[in-house]
Amino acid sequence: MSGPRAETGHTADLILVNGEITTTAEATPGAGGAPAAVPDRVSGLAVRAGRVLAVGSDVDVRRYAGAATRVVDLGGRCVIPGLVDNHIHFVRAGLTWNAELRWERCPSLAAGLDTIAEAARSGPRDEWVLVIGGWNERQFPEGRGPTRAELDRVAPEHPVLVQMMYDWAQVNTAGMRAAGITVEEAHRAGAHLFEWDGDGRLTGRVLGMPGCKWLYARLPEQTPEQQVASTARLSRDLNRFAVTALIDGGGVNTGPDVYDAVYEADRRGELTVRTFLTVHASARGREREEIAGYLRYGRRRHGSETLRLLGFGEVVLYGLHDRVHTRVDVTDADRAELTELFTALATGGWPVQMHAHRPEVIETIIAACETVNARVPLAPLRWGIVHGEMIDAGQVGRIRAVGLGVLTQSLLRFLGDQMISAFGADRVRSAPPLRALLDAGVPVSAGTDAMRGASYDPFTSLHFYLTGQTIGGDRIVAPENLLNRTEALRLYTRGSAWNCFAEHEIGALLPGFRADLAVLSDDYLTVDVDRIPTLESELTLLGGRPVHLSGDFAAGPLAADPTSEESR
């Protein structure tokens, strides 16, 4: 048998045959460092009680069939372990997901305007139509976002908000009325938050993250029941893109009051992604007080199979929560406070994942970690730098020495122009220095940083790791800093599982691991590289349970599974 057998007498609940199943086994050496006992690619897989029972040839796995075993012929399709997004703002996005339109795969501005027109036709008058991030105007042949006049034309009786990342958000005339955007209110809030035309009139566009936050506060809040349903729907939409686990990054506007919906969705059994939460202080100036509260009452790495408190992040000290294009003047007081907070978290045994784009913030984090590591070893806590684009090759050894990981995302796909403007094209060619990090043995993982500042589609992210190509088609990453397909997949599976302390549970299709997997619409390992952004899952299993089915699988034997999401 090409794969390890399960215990004699075990019968599978489900067997998959005739597939091209990637196990990621090469990332799991055998005893004494010997080569892995399981091939990296097999045709068959057996599942029992939510875990992988066996992998190998079709003949191998059919030995575990019993009278009640369901056998599914994959028709030669590619299977990968469920993807694990290492940093995504799932909880925050889940609060409004059902009220939003998504433009991640929208081919043109004209097509995007059509989606707004359709939503306006089908929705109640005066109901907001929302497009909250995840797209970029450079993906459109028009090369721009919508104007107020265009939004008025397609939805004259509905307030409309279209946000591009955190650069700006455009509303139509009905949206200006609904949000109370007047000259007087604009001056009261701060004229710099708003765009004005040459005649001194408001255009309906707010600017930057502060302007977007001002606008969010004026949107109607979803009811608790709507928030639960919306969160559950978002988890299923992630399943469509092969995502079965994620680390929620918290983020600005995310305080203790936003978690009710995700906990209730989990309690009802409606959460279909394994969600690892990071938490942080809710506002500047509250860091010491709220960290002390989490240390006293929080139960890190505790929860259910689908919802678990992982640790602290992405904000540790608000004064160091940087943006790509804005220099941070780090003070001695900042360094002292960060070291104090890090010391408290390390002493309490908390994992920490801290956001950092810019070199001055990255250096401050590394230096503080070195100080803390001299007192409390950090390696067992698996701390990490989130984003880390401006890590310098000279810092790689220091990162390795204190046991930090790097949680990288494909943000340069959208932010490449901003990065080049801020740091120069030569510097961005190795942003971050993935090859040097991997060669040094630094744990590296992959993700998106969706939903507002990036697309939640992991296949666009994987495409960037392979090509270094921005949304506008520019190739900005040096060839030696790109990954091959196997490396990128492992960062998105085994790499991210390490950040969750779950590398022996998820991220691989090996006996004993959770049966979290995706059957793809084409073969990720062989399809033309520029078709990778079009991939989707046709069948996604979470613990052996179907949570997404489409195409042939929507009418197959798994569609009748009473535990599947589609049968609920």
XYZ file of C-alpha atoms in Angstrom, residues 53-532:
480
model
C -8.497 7.552 7.646
C -6.161 6.655 4.780
C -4.687 7.981 1.545
C -3.183 6.085 -1.366
C -4.285 4.452 -4.584
C -7.949 3.791 -5.324
C -7.370 0.131 -4.489
C -5.768 1.079 -1.184
C -8.624 3.222 0.051
C -11.445 1.025 -1.246
C -10.318 -1.571 1.312
C -12.009 0.595 3.933
C -15.401 0.520 2.224
C -18.371 -0.936 4.063
C -22.059 -1.278 3.356
C -22.796 2.315 4.427
C -19.689 3.929 2.927
C -20.323 6.585 0.275
C -17.883 6.399 -2.615
C -17.425 9.490 -4.787
C -15.633 9.393 -8.133
C -13.766 12.686 -8.544
C -13.376 12.291 -12.296
C -9.686 13.162 -12.209
C -10.215 16.474 -10.445
C -7.574 18.233 -8.377
C -7.968 18.089 -4.591
C -6.059 20.281 -2.150
C -6.133 20.595 1.623
C -8.560 23.286 2.704
C -6.856 26.669 2.532
C -6.068 28.516 5.765
C -6.096 32.307 5.405
C -3.531 33.648 7.873
C -5.066 37.110 8.229
C -8.568 38.137 7.212
C -11.147 40.448 8.756
C -13.895 37.847 8.826
C -15.749 38.847 11.982
C -16.067 42.507 10.993
C -17.116 41.722 7.415
C -19.612 39.141 8.592
C -21.724 41.801 10.277
C -22.787 43.288 6.917
C -21.952 40.620 4.320
C -25.522 39.901 3.207
C -26.099 43.617 2.624
C -23.091 43.963 0.297
C -22.272 43.432 -3.357
C -18.849 42.030 -4.182
C -16.715 43.275 -7.056
C -13.662 41.033 -6.581
C -14.185 39.301 -9.933
C -16.076 42.100 -11.648
C -14.529 42.604 -15.129
C -15.433 46.270 -15.685
C -16.947 49.364 -14.108
C -19.927 48.978 -16.447
C -20.519 45.454 -15.114
C -20.192 46.737 -11.557
C -22.792 49.428 -12.205
C -25.089 46.726 -13.576
C -24.887 44.850 -10.261
C -25.930 48.010 -8.442
C -28.835 48.580 -10.836
C -30.025 44.997 -10.309
C -29.776 45.322 -6.513
C -31.765 48.552 -6.671
C -34.471 46.923 -8.799
C -34.831 43.957 -6.455
C -34.437 45.693 -3.084
C -36.796 47.923 -1.095
C -36.718 51.603 -1.922
C -34.399 53.634 0.335
C -32.388 50.525 1.312
C -28.623 51.039 1.091
C -26.712 49.301 -1.700
C -23.166 48.665 -0.475
C -19.882 47.736 -2.166
C -17.410 47.803 0.724
C -13.918 47.162 -0.595
C -12.174 44.079 -1.938
C -11.671 45.533 -5.444
C -9.469 48.084 -7.170
C -10.154 50.489 -10.028
C -7.096 49.179 -11.892
C -8.896 45.874 -12.478
C -11.312 47.729 -14.778
C -10.549 48.700 -18.382
C -12.078 52.082 -17.517
C -9.304 52.517 -14.933
C -11.511 54.301 -12.418
C -14.356 53.929 -9.971
C -17.908 55.276 -10.319
C -18.927 58.907 -10.148
C -21.844 60.224 -8.164
C -23.734 60.877 -11.412
C -23.273 57.279 -12.541
C -24.549 55.958 -9.219
C -27.517 58.341 -9.427
C -28.326 56.992 -12.887
C -28.422 53.304 -11.890
C -29.992 53.731 -8.426
C -31.711 57.108 -8.113
C -33.983 56.080 -5.222
C -31.505 54.036 -3.203
C -28.570 55.312 -1.176
C -25.415 53.733 -2.628
C -21.919 53.448 -1.182
C -18.978 52.167 -3.227
C -15.661 51.930 -1.360
C -12.286 51.265 -2.987
C -9.994 49.752 -0.367
C -9.382 52.501 2.202
C -8.542 55.102 -0.442
C -12.030 56.540 -0.802
C -15.748 55.814 -0.700
C -18.243 57.311 -3.161
C -21.941 57.815 -2.414
C -24.718 58.992 -4.675
C -27.109 61.868 -4.031
C -29.529 59.668 -2.092
C -26.557 58.429 -0.077
C -25.502 61.979 0.733
C -28.987 62.668 2.060
C -29.148 59.446 4.052
C -25.689 59.968 5.594
C -26.245 63.655 6.268
C -23.381 64.841 4.078
C -23.819 68.592 3.916
C -21.376 71.467 3.721
C -22.000 72.286 7.367
C -21.515 68.687 8.514
C -18.390 68.307 6.373
C -16.771 71.331 7.990
C -17.821 70.089 11.440
C -16.294 66.638 10.842
C -13.229 67.979 9.049
C -13.218 69.327 5.498
C -10.146 67.206 4.649
C -12.240 64.043 4.958
C -14.294 65.018 1.925
C -13.628 65.645 -1.751
C -14.667 69.055 -3.119
C -14.960 70.053 -6.766
C -13.435 73.163 -8.334
C -16.471 75.233 -7.371
C -16.262 74.248 -3.707
C -19.112 71.730 -3.835
C -19.100 68.301 -2.237
C -18.740 65.444 -4.722
C -20.100 62.735 -2.427
C -16.684 61.135 -1.985
C -15.008 60.667 1.411
C -11.263 60.188 1.614
C -8.969 57.714 3.340
C -9.616 55.482 6.307
C -10.799 58.402 8.522
C -13.371 59.415 5.909
C -14.549 55.836 5.472
C -14.879 55.395 9.243
C -16.919 58.610 9.437
C -19.253 57.232 6.788
C -19.565 53.770 8.362
C -20.896 55.360 11.550
C -23.846 56.698 9.543
C -24.912 53.408 8.001
C -27.878 51.579 9.521
C -26.799 48.738 11.792
C -27.924 45.240 10.944
C -30.107 43.476 13.502
C -28.467 40.764 15.627
C -30.289 38.077 13.649
C -29.167 39.605 10.360
C -25.591 39.679 11.612
C -25.673 35.976 12.516
C -27.148 34.999 9.130
C -24.647 37.248 7.371
C -21.680 35.742 9.217
C -22.831 32.215 8.366
C -23.237 33.181 4.707
C -19.737 34.644 4.583
C -18.293 31.405 5.913
C -20.039 29.500 3.106
C -18.785 31.983 0.515
C -15.249 31.334 1.742
C -15.879 27.601 1.320
C -16.638 28.305 -2.360
C -13.054 29.504 -2.659
C -11.625 26.423 -0.872
C -11.082 28.190 2.470
C -11.799 25.984 5.483
C -9.909 27.849 8.221
C -8.774 31.376 8.950
C -7.190 33.676 11.475
C -9.373 36.699 12.140
C -7.179 39.771 12.432
C -9.527 41.933 14.486
C -8.680 45.346 13.099
C -9.700 48.966 13.475
C -13.356 49.343 14.550
C -13.281 45.855 16.081
C -13.921 45.876 19.815
C -15.432 43.374 22.243
C -18.961 44.219 21.065
C -18.581 42.737 17.549
C -18.145 39.071 18.449
C -21.715 38.144 19.406
C -22.680 37.184 15.840
C -19.762 34.819 15.217
C -20.243 33.103 18.580
C -23.960 32.674 17.930
C -23.323 31.321 14.419
C -20.928 28.819 15.949
C -23.406 27.862 18.684
C -26.014 27.101 16.013
C -23.587 24.981 14.014
C -23.695 27.415 11.079
C -20.022 28.372 11.028
C -18.353 26.466 8.191
C -14.775 27.728 8.545
C -12.500 27.006 11.482
C -12.086 30.499 12.916
C -9.126 31.445 15.095
C -9.678 34.813 16.756
C -7.091 37.427 17.635
C -8.310 40.243 19.871
C -6.965 43.633 20.840
C -7.735 46.888 22.599
C -10.707 48.736 21.147
C -9.195 52.232 20.994
C -6.041 54.269 21.397
C -5.233 54.857 25.043
C -7.001 51.700 26.237
C -4.170 49.289 25.464
C -2.886 48.749 29.025
C -6.348 48.486 30.568
C -7.844 46.131 27.994
C -4.776 43.917 27.652
C -4.892 43.487 31.433
C -8.528 42.422 31.094
C -7.757 39.872 28.390
C -4.862 38.501 30.429
C -7.117 38.093 33.428
C -10.268 36.730 31.781
C -9.297 35.499 28.307
C -8.761 31.823 27.602
C -6.332 31.756 24.695
C -6.333 28.700 22.442
C -9.680 27.685 23.912
C -13.006 27.137 22.147
C -14.914 24.783 19.868
C -13.818 22.905 16.746
C -14.868 25.851 14.601
C -14.255 28.882 16.846
C -11.258 29.381 19.067
C -9.542 32.297 20.784
C -5.991 32.177 19.453
C -4.224 35.195 20.893
C -3.619 38.930 20.623
C -3.484 41.027 17.444
C -3.362 42.701 15.015
C -3.222 45.997 16.923
C -0.995 46.022 20.002
C -0.217 49.726 20.286
C -2.398 52.060 18.223
C 0.368 54.601 17.794
C 2.346 51.988 15.828
C -0.561 50.751 13.697
C 0.964 51.985 10.460
C -0.166 52.671 6.901
C 2.046 52.045 3.872
C 2.405 55.666 2.782
C 2.614 57.467 6.148
C 5.857 57.545 8.105
C 5.581 56.756 11.805
C 7.735 58.856 14.115
C 8.478 56.171 16.694
C 9.361 57.733 20.055
C 11.237 56.347 23.021
C 7.894 56.334 24.842
C 6.413 54.158 22.084
C 9.315 51.709 22.340
C 9.000 51.522 26.123
C 5.241 51.019 26.041
C 5.429 48.337 23.349
C 8.078 46.471 25.342
C 5.895 46.745 28.447
C 2.836 45.374 26.635
C 4.853 42.621 24.953
C 6.315 41.611 28.320
C 2.852 41.332 29.869
C 1.536 39.260 26.968
C 4.571 36.962 26.888
C 4.500 36.438 30.639
C 0.819 35.553 30.330
C 1.614 32.985 27.643
C -0.312 34.743 24.861
C 0.494 34.344 21.163
C 0.821 37.758 19.469
C 0.483 38.701 15.798
C 1.264 42.380 15.175
C 0.560 44.420 12.055
C 3.520 46.226 10.472
C 4.176 47.488 6.938
C 6.870 50.109 7.350
C 10.572 49.597 8.191
C 10.569 51.818 11.281
C 7.694 49.865 12.822
C 9.156 46.483 11.875
C 12.467 47.423 13.491
C 10.659 48.584 16.637
C 8.825 45.253 16.890
C 11.956 43.149 16.371
C 13.925 45.161 18.946
C 11.124 44.881 21.514
C 10.874 41.134 20.883
C 14.617 40.765 21.423
C 14.312 42.519 24.778
C 11.354 40.398 25.863
C 12.866 37.170 24.555
C 15.806 37.617 26.932
C 13.314 37.243 29.812
C 10.555 35.057 28.356
C 11.306 32.720 25.407
C 9.012 33.695 22.539
C 9.502 30.703 20.241
C 6.971 28.490 22.085
C 4.372 31.277 21.779
C 4.726 31.535 17.984
C 4.614 35.317 17.769
C 4.520 36.830 14.310
C 4.818 39.963 12.218
C 1.708 40.457 10.079
C 2.298 41.873 6.556
C 6.026 42.637 6.959
C 6.602 43.879 3.415
C 9.517 46.082 4.427
C 11.430 43.450 6.369
C 15.059 43.919 5.408
C 17.210 40.934 4.470
C 19.546 41.953 7.283
C 16.740 41.436 9.811
C 15.993 37.863 8.796
C 18.560 36.331 11.140
C 17.257 38.355 14.077
C 13.689 37.283 13.307
C 14.794 33.660 13.246
C 16.801 34.030 16.462
C 13.794 35.111 18.539
C 11.468 32.554 16.949
C 9.136 34.934 15.138
C 7.007 33.922 12.171
C 6.000 36.143 9.275
C 2.344 36.217 8.211
C 2.531 37.607 4.688
C -0.368 38.591 2.422
C -0.605 39.509 -1.246
C -1.265 43.174 -0.490
C 1.159 44.376 -3.138
C -1.312 43.079 -5.705
C -3.404 46.150 -4.841
C -0.815 48.339 -3.109
C 2.131 47.915 -5.461
C 1.955 51.482 -6.769
C 1.769 52.913 -3.245
C 4.690 50.774 -2.118
C 6.821 51.844 -5.082
C 5.932 55.482 -4.446
C 6.914 55.152 -0.793
C 10.022 52.947 -1.020
C 11.132 52.703 -4.650
C 10.830 49.944 -7.227
C 14.127 48.266 -6.298
C 13.109 47.872 -2.664
C 9.688 46.499 -3.579
C 11.275 43.765 -5.711
C 11.999 41.907 -2.472
C 9.007 42.959 -0.392
C 9.028 40.930 1.756
C 12.200 38.828 1.246
C 10.315 35.517 1.093
C 13.204 33.491 -0.278
C 15.598 34.672 2.431
C 12.995 34.020 5.133
C 12.268 30.498 3.918
C 15.930 29.658 3.440
C 16.613 30.798 7.017
C 13.887 28.520 8.381
C 11.547 31.326 9.455
C 7.933 30.091 9.619
C 6.106 31.892 6.795
C 2.405 31.727 5.951
C 0.011 33.221 3.416
C -3.323 35.019 3.315
C -5.296 37.946 1.931
C -5.975 40.697 4.530
C -9.501 40.940 3.099
C -12.246 42.206 3.136
C -11.991 45.967 2.607
C -8.337 46.424 1.750
C -7.980 43.294 -0.391
C -9.908 40.539 -2.144
C -10.958 37.514 -0.100
C -10.356 35.266 -3.130
C -7.290 33.152 -2.236
C -6.605 32.193 -5.842
C -5.833 35.795 -6.756
C -3.485 35.799 -3.764
C -1.784 32.574 -4.879
C -1.409 34.036 -8.370
C 0.460 37.011 -6.926
C 2.887 34.789 -4.999
C 3.661 32.984 -8.260
C 3.894 35.992 -10.598
C 4.420 39.164 -8.540
C 1.801 40.763 -10.771
C -0.384 43.646 -9.589
C -4.072 44.052 -10.356
C -3.021 46.355 -13.190
C -0.709 43.763 -14.757
C 2.657 45.163 -13.629
C 5.230 42.595 -12.492
C 6.923 44.214 -9.507
C 8.565 41.313 -7.619
C 11.998 39.947 -8.485
C 11.877 36.437 -10.010
C 14.141 35.060 -7.265
C 11.610 36.210 -4.657
C 8.660 34.411 -6.233
C 7.334 31.055 -5.055
C 6.578 27.948 -7.038
C 3.080 26.455 -6.888
C 3.890 23.863 -4.258
C 5.607 26.414 -2.009
C 2.717 28.854 -2.262
C 0.166 26.144 -1.478
C 2.135 25.009 1.553
C 2.332 28.547 2.896
C -1.458 28.737 2.497
C -1.998 25.414 4.285
C 0.758 24.057 6.537
C 2.276 27.504 7.030
C -0.914 29.126 8.279
C -1.810 26.049 10.335
C 1.461 26.568 12.262
C 0.310 30.062 13.250
C -2.819 28.454 14.723
C -0.924 25.726 16.662
C -2.854 23.343 14.389
C -0.180 22.006 12.034
C -0.954 18.431 13.134
C -4.711 18.925 12.619
C -5.251 20.931 9.443
C -3.349 21.983 6.333
C -2.526 18.461 5.098
C -4.412 15.390 3.932
C -2.690 12.751 6.026
C -4.096 10.010 8.257
C -5.349 11.514 11.505
C -5.730 15.049 10.132
C -9.100 16.751 9.853
C -10.787 15.940 6.556
C -10.831 19.556 5.397
C -10.384 19.647 1.629
C -11.475 21.235 -1.635
C -12.080 19.680 -5.048
C -11.148 22.381 -7.544
C -12.639 23.414 -10.875
C -9.231 22.883 -12.523
C -5.812 21.596 -11.518
C -3.996 24.273 -9.528
C -0.646 22.574 -10.120
C -0.888 22.358 -13.920
C -3.390 24.937 -15.199
C -1.990 27.970 -17.013
C -0.812 30.353 -14.313
C -3.055 33.183 -15.479
C -6.110 30.963 -15.070
C -5.413 30.383 -11.389
